[in-house]
Amino acid sequence: MNKKQKKLLKRIVAALVLFFAVMALDKTGALEAVFGARGAVYASFALYLAPYLIAGHDVLLKAWRNARHGEAFDESLLMSIATLGAFAMVLFPDSDPHMAEGAAVMLFYQVGELFQSYAVGKSRKSIAAMMDIASDYANIERDGELVQVDPDEVAVGDIIVIKPGERVPIDGVVVDGASQLDTAALTGESMPRHVETGAEVISGCINMTGVLRVRTLKPFGASTVSRILELVENASEKKARTENFITRFARVYTPAVTFAALAIAVIPPLLGMGAWSDWILRGLTFLVVSCPCALVISVPLSFFGGIGGASRLGILVKGSNYLETLSRVDTVVFDKTGTLTDGTFDVTAVHACDGFDADTVLETAAYAEAFSDHPIAASVKRAFALPIDRSRIGEAAEESGHGVSATIDGRAVLVGNDRLMAAHDIACGACDLAGTVLNVAADGRLIGRIVIADTVKDDAEQAIRNLRAAGVERCVMLTGDRADVAQAVADQVGVDEVHAQLLPADKVEEVERIMDTVRENLAFVGDGINDAPVLTRADVGIAMGAMGSDAAIEAADIVLMDDKPSNIARAIRIARKTMAIVWQNIVFAIGVKVLILVLAALGIANMWLAVFGDVGVAVIAILNAMRAMNVKKI
């Protein structure tokens, strides 16, 4: 609890002790014995007024201040009128005293306010855990010593030193050292990430083992941690339609019930339908019940809890409106490269021709590609995994984008596509292997083929299954890759449709075409860099694997900080759980209030039932809203 909450708790405890002491004197007849029957009424008035003012003086002041500024119709005004009215019933000698009810209403209203404050504080802590990822300083070496400076003072290109246990303050690239990085605060992933010279590091991670020297790539204000904090801070500004409806509803509802209570208190007795005291009490009871705090507090708290819970899993939602839209997604469209696949090339198969073996084919290709830094060459050398003796290599050259040629151990070697083979009159025949196929030839003869493909992520297939389990009806994959490669990935992961050989503009057109057939909402999932136009066009844009990607954070509505497609289903389940809680609270709060309002108008509900109709409903709704923060089992 913070200081304000502790102070309110002390006031409530003191008021409760005094309240029950006065109630004991009142109910045991002690006051009547001392002051007489009529004097006991005024004595209890004065005694109950003490706990009432201790607990609720700030509510009365708030109602007065708001009324002076033209913002009278809120729960403070309703509570003030209802409770002061209950005390004012002492002016009607023919009615039973209601000071105890007046004091109780204010006391339990403040209990509800304390509970609400605690719930909001707990929800804010889940956001604060995400916000506590920025380092307060950066280490810069000056005159042989480390000096701590404000991260804002570090220029792009400066070398900073990150010691074990410290957070990475600014995005950069490691120039010296090796270590393990804890990325849990950003991704929700507990597995440390190994970094060494040449590896990029992003701000917000914790350096766990070795000392790192990092050259900064961005100013502090543009680094990943700053962008994330800005995103989280602004999330509350984008309200869901349900949240906006509740706000508009309260603006109309509160003055309406205030005048309705006034009508109940005044019109019937003017028409001779009963005593003034009876109808005034009904009007006051009506006011207590009608307080809309259960709705006004629990609905935003539910959204806040959902966004905070998601952030702990590395799922950043830019606003409750996106959470609401995500809850109604029935179609998910994926980009292939970097989303369902790793986005890096790997050798998936080596096929040797008769008279040769796979090891010879791979070794020959690796030596031919030894001087190339092309991603395909890198994948071949990575698969070979042995040191290359460059003395065995004679001349080596690129062959106009079709491959490479080299002399290895005096043999003429060619590695490349079918066009390269055709240009050198080497017969290679048709190949139906899915992926990028490298033909390997030596001395004018094909010796084998190497298949290179973008490998499917470990959890991609499970991600599609999880989406179906979460209620998604249709999964589609879009890619600029060849149709056969795309279909192989689609068959492996289990998507319903695949559209290949698409340019970025074609992807936008395809998504728009699919949106015309969607029953509710469409979510597009991409890497956030090449797919920015589609992320913006979809009902919900989800960028994944977006650590450090400015384009992802800008274009997407939801950012998954890790590289796991399985978290898409988790995000949808969080959104649907949050919306279920929101509607549970709306139906429960309105249902109970309408019932007790009718009973109050008919004179059946007393002030004690009104207390439950207000404070009880609010506490139950807040407790329910707090469930949105629990995402451990989602």
XYZ file of C-alpha atoms in Angstrom:
634
model
C 0.000 0.000 0.000
C 1.128 3.566 -0.659
C 0.943 6.392 1.903
C -2.443 7.616 0.674
C -3.963 4.150 0.935
C -2.499 3.593 4.403
C -3.890 6.932 5.578
C -7.362 6.051 4.262
C -7.150 2.611 5.889
C -6.330 4.174 9.284
C -9.297 6.533 8.954
C -11.617 3.663 8.032
C -10.433 1.494 10.936
C -10.833 4.371 13.409
C -14.287 5.182 12.033
C -15.361 1.521 12.122
C -14.270 1.120 15.752
C -16.141 4.275 16.727
C -19.170 3.277 14.610
C -19.564 -0.123 16.271
C -19.030 1.412 19.721
C -21.850 3.911 19.077
C -24.024 1.143 17.626
C -23.467 -0.941 20.778
C -24.539 1.997 22.977
C -27.553 2.607 20.742
C -28.773 -1.003 20.460
C -28.257 -1.869 24.147
C -30.424 1.081 25.247
C -27.581 2.866 27.026
C -28.227 6.140 25.202
C -31.947 6.012 25.981
C -31.197 5.311 29.645
C -28.974 8.395 29.871
C -30.751 10.883 27.543
C -34.309 9.615 27.443
C -36.242 8.382 24.409
C -36.172 11.634 22.423
C -32.759 12.757 23.666
C -31.259 9.408 22.589
C -32.129 10.237 18.942
C -30.136 13.493 19.034
C -27.310 11.839 20.997
C -26.994 9.064 18.398
C -27.130 11.771 15.683
C -24.101 13.487 17.203
C -22.246 10.258 17.957
C -22.798 8.677 14.505
C -21.756 11.976 12.906
C -18.217 11.497 14.295
C -17.324 8.255 12.408
C -19.207 9.610 9.386
C -17.002 12.712 9.183
C -13.798 10.820 10.016
C -14.415 8.417 7.116
C -16.099 10.675 4.600
C -15.095 14.295 5.021
C -13.003 14.111 1.821
C -16.016 12.802 -0.126
C -18.088 15.774 1.029
C -15.291 18.190 0.073
C -14.889 16.570 -3.348
C -18.628 16.814 -4.004
C -18.580 20.495 -3.012
C -15.549 21.309 -5.168
C -16.983 19.471 -8.192
C -20.326 21.233 -7.793
C -18.575 24.607 -7.722
C -16.754 23.743 -10.961
C -19.870 22.573 -12.756
C -19.080 18.841 -12.464
C -21.657 17.997 -9.853
C -23.050 14.728 -11.151
C -20.661 12.069 -9.924
C -20.603 9.365 -7.254
C -19.302 11.817 -4.615
C -22.439 13.939 -5.002
C -24.712 10.887 -4.885
C -23.028 9.607 -1.721
C -23.077 13.047 -0.084
C -26.779 13.694 -0.758
C -27.833 10.171 0.244
C -25.858 10.052 3.494
C -26.573 13.626 4.604
C -30.210 12.984 3.759
C -30.196 9.911 5.996
C -28.919 12.062 8.877
C -31.493 14.747 8.023
C -34.296 12.223 8.621
C -33.904 13.189 12.288
C -35.992 16.260 11.356
C -38.988 13.956 10.806
C -40.142 12.902 14.289
C -42.600 10.370 12.839
C -39.855 8.367 11.088
C -37.339 5.905 12.469
C -33.801 7.302 12.848
C -31.413 6.469 10.010
C -28.127 7.931 11.222
C -26.578 4.458 11.513
C -27.422 3.729 7.872
C -26.038 7.106 6.772
C -22.740 6.525 8.569
C -22.586 2.915 7.314
C -23.119 3.933 3.684
C -20.225 6.393 3.850
C -18.006 3.914 5.690
C -18.566 1.073 3.244
C -18.321 3.438 0.301
C -14.832 4.355 1.533
C -14.024 0.652 1.984
C -14.952 0.215 -1.675
C -12.787 3.205 -2.636
C -9.837 1.717 -0.731
C -10.355 -1.615 -2.445
C -10.561 0.096 -5.807
C -7.375 2.070 -5.135
C -5.554 -1.110 -4.125
C -6.770 -2.951 -7.239
C -5.699 -0.133 -9.536
C -2.355 0.051 -7.722
C -1.790 -3.663 -8.166
C -2.668 -3.408 -11.842
C -0.292 -0.467 -12.209
C 2.480 -2.532 -10.634
C 2.156 -5.079 -13.438
C 2.666 -2.189 -15.865
C 5.406 -0.710 -13.647
C 7.325 -3.994 -13.848
C 7.422 -3.401 -17.578
C 8.335 0.235 -17.055
C 11.303 -0.639 -14.820
C 13.451 -1.694 -17.764
C 15.263 1.567 -18.417
C 18.746 2.023 -17.020
C 19.361 5.237 -15.066
C 22.947 5.513 -16.312
C 25.489 4.399 -18.896
C 29.173 3.628 -18.261
C 31.634 5.484 -20.462
C 35.412 5.095 -20.201
C 37.211 8.418 -19.652
C 40.932 8.695 -18.874
C 41.090 4.978 -18.106
C 38.212 5.078 -15.627
C 34.522 4.225 -15.923
C 32.222 7.202 -15.456
C 28.460 6.955 -15.035
C 26.583 9.413 -17.256
C 22.949 10.008 -18.106
C 21.991 7.793 -21.098
C 20.738 10.924 -22.878
C 24.328 12.220 -22.937
C 25.652 9.229 -24.918
C 26.105 9.943 -28.623
C 25.606 7.478 -31.448
C 28.873 5.593 -32.009
C 30.150 6.009 -28.439
C 31.528 2.932 -26.668
C 29.716 2.055 -23.448
C 30.717 -0.602 -20.901
C 28.069 -2.896 -19.415
C 29.112 -4.828 -16.311
C 27.439 -8.027 -15.068
C 24.154 -7.277 -13.325
C 23.589 -4.006 -15.197
C 20.890 -3.281 -17.749
C 21.816 -2.467 -21.327
C 21.016 1.281 -21.465
C 21.102 1.856 -25.244
C 20.830 -0.316 -28.370
C 24.200 -1.207 -29.847
C 26.595 -3.821 -31.194
C 29.157 -5.717 -29.098
C 32.727 -4.737 -29.998
C 34.434 -6.696 -27.228
C 33.403 -9.382 -24.744
C 30.909 -12.233 -24.484
C 28.036 -12.751 -22.068
C 24.537 -14.061 -21.447
C 21.647 -11.580 -21.609
C 18.435 -11.887 -19.615
C 15.669 -10.728 -21.979
C 12.742 -11.779 -19.743
C 11.596 -8.196 -19.080
C 11.135 -7.656 -22.824
C 10.085 -11.058 -24.109
C 8.777 -12.992 -21.104
C 11.315 -15.673 -22.117
C 13.372 -17.119 -19.255
C 16.142 -18.612 -21.457
C 19.229 -16.330 -21.522
C 20.594 -15.194 -24.898
C 24.296 -15.591 -25.706
C 26.025 -12.558 -27.248
C 29.595 -12.022 -28.407
C 31.579 -9.652 -30.611
C 29.472 -8.541 -33.571
C 26.121 -9.353 -31.942
C 23.492 -6.651 -31.591
C 22.108 -5.954 -28.115
C 18.998 -3.988 -27.239
C 18.293 -1.774 -24.284
C 16.311 -3.188 -21.380
C 18.113 -6.561 -21.234
C 20.211 -7.481 -18.180
C 23.865 -8.452 -18.660
C 24.351 -11.621 -16.622
C 27.960 -12.847 -16.841
C 30.793 -11.099 -18.723
C 31.758 -7.466 -19.262
C 30.567 -6.097 -22.629
C 31.906 -3.154 -24.592
C 29.133 -1.921 -26.884
C 29.142 0.674 -29.668
C 25.807 2.502 -29.570
C 23.639 2.479 -32.687
C 20.895 4.885 -31.598
C 20.419 7.818 -29.229
C 18.736 6.899 -25.936
C 15.426 8.522 -26.940
C 15.163 6.310 -30.048
C 16.327 3.089 -28.425
C 14.081 0.070 -27.934
C 13.468 0.645 -24.230
C 12.391 4.275 -24.759
C 10.017 3.306 -27.565
C 8.467 0.531 -25.455
C 7.964 2.786 -22.446
C 6.329 5.395 -24.662
C 4.057 2.723 -26.120
C 2.993 1.408 -22.686
C 2.460 4.899 -21.250
C 0.174 5.834 -24.157
C -1.821 2.599 -24.059
C -4.432 3.997 -21.661
C -5.255 6.866 -24.038
C -6.784 4.587 -26.681
C -10.064 3.468 -25.167
C -12.152 0.554 -26.365
C -15.662 1.171 -27.658
C -17.053 -0.577 -24.576
C -15.009 1.718 -22.331
C -16.161 4.825 -24.206
C -19.758 3.605 -23.975
C -19.492 3.262 -20.190
C -18.056 6.786 -19.922
C -20.905 8.235 -22.022
C -23.431 6.092 -20.155
C -22.267 7.436 -16.778
C -22.553 11.053 -17.980
C -26.222 10.555 -18.831
C -27.044 7.997 -16.153
C -25.851 9.939 -13.094
C -27.948 13.110 -13.582
C -30.902 10.954 -14.685
C -30.953 8.921 -11.468
C -30.383 12.067 -9.388
C -33.520 13.680 -10.797
C -35.347 10.337 -10.605
C -34.519 10.133 -6.884
C -35.723 13.720 -6.443
C -38.965 12.849 -8.220
C -39.466 9.777 -6.005
C -38.893 11.879 -2.864
C -41.147 14.823 -3.838
C -43.915 13.900 -6.281
C -45.728 11.071 -4.414
C -46.111 12.980 -1.111
C -47.287 16.066 -3.029
C -49.972 13.847 -4.559
C -50.939 12.621 -1.107
C -49.615 9.086 -1.668
C -47.882 8.823 1.718
C -45.760 10.527 4.342
C -42.862 12.759 3.280
C -40.426 10.814 5.463
C -41.235 7.495 3.731
C -40.773 8.868 0.207
C -37.648 10.870 1.084
C -36.108 7.697 2.511
C -37.013 5.849 -0.707
C -35.381 8.587 -2.763
C -32.229 8.475 -0.634
C -32.062 4.678 -0.909
C -32.535 5.014 -4.669
C -29.565 7.433 -4.781
C -27.254 5.080 -2.872
C -28.077 2.140 -5.124
C -27.758 4.133 -8.328
C -24.082 5.086 -7.847
C -22.362 3.875 -11.063
C -18.912 3.292 -9.547
C -19.033 -0.482 -10.155
C -19.202 0.142 -13.896
C -17.047 3.253 -14.081
C -14.193 1.567 -12.205
C -14.362 -2.144 -13.074
C -14.524 -1.792 -16.876
C -11.353 0.346 -17.301
C -9.668 -1.748 -14.597
C -10.402 -4.928 -16.589
C -8.776 -3.479 -19.713
C -5.865 -2.115 -17.684
C -5.358 -5.531 -16.088
C -5.468 -7.294 -19.456
C -2.897 -4.925 -20.980
C -0.660 -5.196 -17.895
C -0.870 -8.992 -17.797
C -0.055 -9.215 -21.493
C 2.979 -6.941 -21.074
C 4.455 -9.393 -18.555
C 4.426 -12.010 -21.307
C 6.206 -9.696 -23.744
C 2.951 -8.840 -25.547
C 2.611 -5.060 -25.895
C -0.908 -3.819 -26.670
C -1.092 -0.183 -27.758
C -4.574 0.429 -26.327
C -7.707 -1.243 -24.987
C -9.406 -0.620 -28.351
C -6.944 -3.044 -29.978
C -7.514 -5.569 -27.195
C -11.257 -5.398 -27.858
C -10.758 -5.777 -31.638
C -8.370 -8.700 -31.113
C -10.976 -10.514 -29.016
C -13.221 -10.726 -32.092
C -10.579 -11.961 -34.558
C -11.695 -15.004 -36.527
C -9.105 -14.879 -39.351
C -5.323 -14.653 -38.939
C -3.107 -13.924 -41.947
C 0.624 -14.643 -41.642
C 3.622 -13.438 -43.529
C 5.931 -16.445 -44.053
C 9.535 -15.316 -43.763
C 10.491 -14.333 -40.233
C 7.010 -15.105 -38.907
C 6.330 -18.805 -39.461
C 9.923 -19.434 -40.529
C 13.214 -18.323 -38.998
C 14.083 -16.019 -41.889
C 17.543 -17.568 -42.191
C 18.741 -20.057 -44.795
C 19.931 -23.506 -43.762
C 20.973 -26.587 -45.675
C 18.067 -29.016 -45.376
C 19.277 -31.791 -47.691
C 22.289 -32.932 -49.738
C 21.651 -35.287 -52.671
C 24.690 -36.915 -54.326
C 24.705 -38.306 -57.872
C 25.870 -41.841 -58.608
C 29.540 -42.328 -57.835
C 29.731 -39.520 -55.284
C 28.780 -39.116 -51.619
C 26.979 -36.287 -49.795
C 30.080 -35.235 -47.818
C 32.059 -34.721 -51.043
C 29.223 -32.661 -52.548
C 28.968 -30.426 -49.459
C 32.753 -30.010 -49.147
C 33.096 -29.078 -52.837
C 30.304 -26.454 -52.543
C 31.749 -25.004 -49.312
C 35.203 -24.545 -50.894
C 33.657 -22.954 -54.000
C 31.674 -20.524 -51.790
C 34.630 -19.816 -49.484
C 35.105 -16.207 -50.611
C 31.394 -15.319 -50.871
C 29.441 -13.525 -48.129
C 26.033 -14.237 -49.682
C 23.483 -15.715 -47.184
C 23.267 -18.886 -49.287
C 27.075 -19.252 -49.259
C 27.074 -18.676 -45.513
C 24.534 -21.463 -45.001
C 26.637 -23.914 -47.039
C 29.790 -23.082 -45.077
C 27.861 -23.324 -41.804
C 26.602 -26.794 -42.774
C 30.142 -27.927 -43.725
C 31.336 -26.767 -40.275
C 35.037 -27.583 -40.890
C 37.999 -25.224 -41.458
C 38.554 -24.365 -45.116
C 42.098 -24.732 -46.455
C 42.176 -21.828 -48.873
C 45.447 -23.010 -50.409
C 43.384 -25.644 -52.212
C 41.358 -22.946 -53.961
C 42.567 -21.445 -57.205
C 40.545 -18.838 -59.052
C 37.026 -18.057 -57.733
C 34.415 -15.758 -59.260
C 30.734 -14.831 -59.148
C 28.808 -16.005 -62.206
C 26.432 -13.082 -62.979
C 24.005 -13.769 -60.144
C 23.565 -17.444 -61.012
C 26.220 -18.902 -58.730
C 29.996 -19.195 -58.404
C 32.857 -20.844 -60.257
C 36.175 -21.895 -58.721
C 39.181 -24.075 -59.219
C 39.597 -26.540 -56.347
C 42.511 -28.983 -56.285
C 42.887 -28.237 -59.987
C 39.270 -29.193 -60.797
C 36.815 -26.741 -62.362
C 33.853 -26.429 -59.974
C 30.503 -24.741 -60.544
C 27.873 -24.128 -57.823
C 24.597 -22.460 -58.724
C 21.171 -22.643 -60.303
C 19.928 -24.387 -63.454
C 20.826 -21.375 -65.603
C 24.458 -21.625 -64.545
C 24.518 -25.294 -65.480
C 22.865 -24.589 -68.849
C 25.376 -21.823 -69.589
C 28.186 -24.366 -69.212
C 26.329 -27.151 -71.062
C 26.020 -29.341 -67.981
C 22.938 -31.564 -67.952
C 21.166 -31.442 -64.594
C 17.604 -32.548 -65.340
C 14.402 -31.472 -63.584
C 14.268 -31.121 -59.799
C 11.089 -31.156 -57.719
C 12.759 -30.475 -54.352
C 11.173 -27.619 -52.352
C 13.570 -24.833 -51.537
C 16.542 -23.141 -53.161
C 18.457 -25.814 -55.088
C 22.215 -25.468 -55.656
C 23.599 -27.650 -58.399
C 27.202 -28.724 -57.748
C 29.322 -29.676 -60.778
C 32.981 -30.655 -61.146
C 34.906 -30.972 -64.420
C 31.731 -30.547 -66.485
C 29.699 -33.178 -64.639
C 26.899 -32.813 -62.066
C 28.004 -34.454 -58.801
C 25.018 -33.532 -56.630
C 22.497 -31.030 -55.379
C 22.181 -29.081 -52.118
C 18.764 -27.932 -50.913
C 18.660 -24.712 -48.921
C 15.442 -23.581 -47.263
C 14.157 -21.155 -44.696
C 13.453 -23.480 -41.762
C 10.054 -23.492 -40.090
C 10.040 -22.265 -36.479
C 9.798 -24.945 -33.817
C 6.429 -23.787 -32.521
C 4.835 -22.697 -35.841
C 2.724 -25.830 -36.236
C 1.670 -25.669 -32.581
C 0.812 -21.983 -33.038
C -1.732 -22.846 -35.765
C -3.246 -25.563 -33.570
C -3.456 -23.142 -30.640
C -5.198 -20.549 -32.805
C -7.839 -23.061 -33.841
C -8.302 -24.042 -30.191
C -8.715 -20.339 -29.351
C -11.587 -20.082 -31.849
C -9.830 -18.735 -34.959
C -11.675 -20.119 -37.983
C -9.208 -19.419 -40.787
C -5.409 -19.219 -41.062
C -3.839 -17.835 -44.257
C -0.196 -17.468 -45.305
C 1.117 -14.807 -47.690
C 4.643 -14.738 -49.089
C 6.781 -13.399 -51.890
C 8.538 -16.774 -52.131
C 8.025 -19.386 -54.869
C 4.752 -21.302 -54.853
C 6.361 -24.716 -54.246
C 8.394 -23.418 -51.288
C 5.347 -21.681 -49.831
C 3.176 -24.781 -50.206
C 5.780 -26.935 -48.459
C 5.760 -24.588 -45.457
C 1.946 -24.385 -45.518
C 1.654 -28.186 -45.498
C 4.101 -28.425 -42.617
C 2.425 -25.872 -40.338
C -1.194 -26.577 -41.367
C -2.555 -23.242 -42.613
C -5.822 -23.269 -44.604
C -4.696 -21.137 -47.554
C -1.419 -20.008 -49.104
C -0.786 -17.182 -51.590
C 2.740 -16.993 -53.007
C 4.952 -14.776 -55.193
C 3.390 -11.575 -53.816
C 5.018 -8.157 -53.777
C 4.318 -5.896 -50.725
C 1.571 -4.082 -52.680
C 0.084 -7.445 -53.675
C -0.090 -8.429 -49.998
C -2.216 -5.359 -49.231
C -4.605 -6.228 -52.083
C -4.787 -9.861 -50.939
C -5.534 -8.854 -47.345
C -8.270 -6.469 -48.532
C -9.777 -9.281 -50.599
C -9.723 -11.626 -47.601
C -11.231 -8.909 -45.354
C -14.273 -8.791 -47.649
C -14.978 -12.436 -46.766
C -14.245 -12.243 -43.027
C -17.173 -12.549 -40.631
C -15.658 -10.415 -37.838
C -12.046 -9.163 -37.670
C -8.792 -9.995 -39.443
C -5.361 -9.938 -37.817
C -2.198 -9.761 -39.907
C 1.049 -11.061 -38.410
C 4.355 -9.929 -39.907
C 7.907 -9.013 -39.012
C 7.021 -5.321 -38.992
C 9.683 -4.143 -41.429
C 8.652 -5.239 -44.921
C 5.027 -5.691 -43.893
C 4.275 -2.220 -42.488
C 1.592 -1.405 -45.137
C -0.302 -4.640 -44.425
C 0.050 -4.279 -40.649
C -1.589 -0.870 -40.936
C -4.385 -2.060 -43.250
C -5.541 -5.069 -41.190
C -8.134 -4.756 -38.412
C -5.322 -5.689 -36.019
C -1.642 -5.571 -36.996
C 0.626 -7.861 -34.977
C 4.398 -7.490 -35.285
C 6.444 -10.365 -33.938
C 10.112 -10.825 -33.233
C 10.176 -7.030 -33.135
C 12.917 -6.407 -30.570
C 14.607 -3.283 -31.807
C 12.428 -2.843 -34.882
C 11.181 0.738 -35.130
C 8.988 -0.151 -38.101
C 7.236 -2.846 -36.072
C 6.498 -0.596 -33.127
C 5.221 2.163 -35.423
C 3.047 0.109 -37.771
C 1.611 -2.608 -35.526
C -1.220 -2.374 -33.001
C 0.205 -5.239 -30.971
C 3.903 -6.028 -30.674
C 5.198 -9.467 -29.645
C 8.675 -8.900 -28.266
C 9.885 -12.456 -28.827
C 10.016 -14.578 -31.949
C 7.344 -17.149 -31.088
C 4.187 -17.407 -33.223
C 2.589 -19.444 -30.412
C 2.188 -16.190 -28.451
C -0.382 -14.959 -30.990
C -2.930 -17.402 -29.583
C -1.998 -16.293 -26.049
C -2.666 -12.680 -27.021
C -6.088 -13.633 -28.417
C -6.943 -15.642 -25.288
C -5.944 -12.678 -23.071
C -8.143 -10.376 -25.173
C -11.119 -12.747 -25.007
C -10.721 -13.322 -21.277
C -10.553 -9.553 -20.703
C -13.692 -8.899 -22.768
C -15.537 -11.742 -21.004
C -14.702 -10.123 -17.643
C -15.800 -6.702 -18.939
C -19.208 -7.999 -20.012
C -19.624 -10.060 -16.831
C -19.161 -6.863 -14.823
C -21.503 -4.849 -17.027
C -24.325 -7.410 -16.895
C -23.863 -8.113 -13.173
C -23.642 -4.461 -12.108
C -26.564 -3.247 -14.210
C -28.705 -6.289 -13.381
C -28.297 -6.023 -9.599
C -28.687 -2.248 -9.604
C -31.857 -2.284 -11.699
C -33.387 -4.897 -9.394
C -32.564 -2.972 -6.199
C -33.553 0.356 -7.788
C -37.012 -1.045 -8.496
C -37.225 -2.404 -4.940
C -36.083 0.967 -3.566
C -38.693 2.847 -5.587
C -41.373 0.452 -4.295
C -40.188 0.926 -0.706
C -39.115 -2.705 -0.326
C -35.328 -2.154 -0.296
C -33.892 -0.505 2.795
C -30.689 1.465 3.161
C -28.668 -1.640 4.147
C -29.628 -3.410 0.919
C -28.706 -0.201 -0.888
C -25.214 -0.450 0.621
C -24.831 -3.896 -0.940
C -26.251 -2.613 -4.223
C -23.506 0.002 -4.334
C -20.414 -1.066 -2.402
C -21.002 -4.817 -2.558
C -21.506 -4.824 -6.313
C -18.476 -2.564 -6.810
C -16.205 -4.792 -4.705
C -17.363 -7.958 -6.488
C -16.891 -6.293 -9.899
C -13.400 -5.054 -8.935
C -12.416 -8.519 -7.683
C -13.613 -9.960 -10.980
C -11.724 -7.287 -12.946
C -8.497 -8.187 -11.147
C -8.678 -11.654 -12.721
C -7.666 -10.037 -16.027
C -4.168 -9.551 -14.599
C -3.702 -13.286 -14.056
C -2.189 -14.581 -17.298
C 0.032 -17.349 -15.933
C -2.204 -20.179 -17.157
C -3.152 -18.597 -20.488
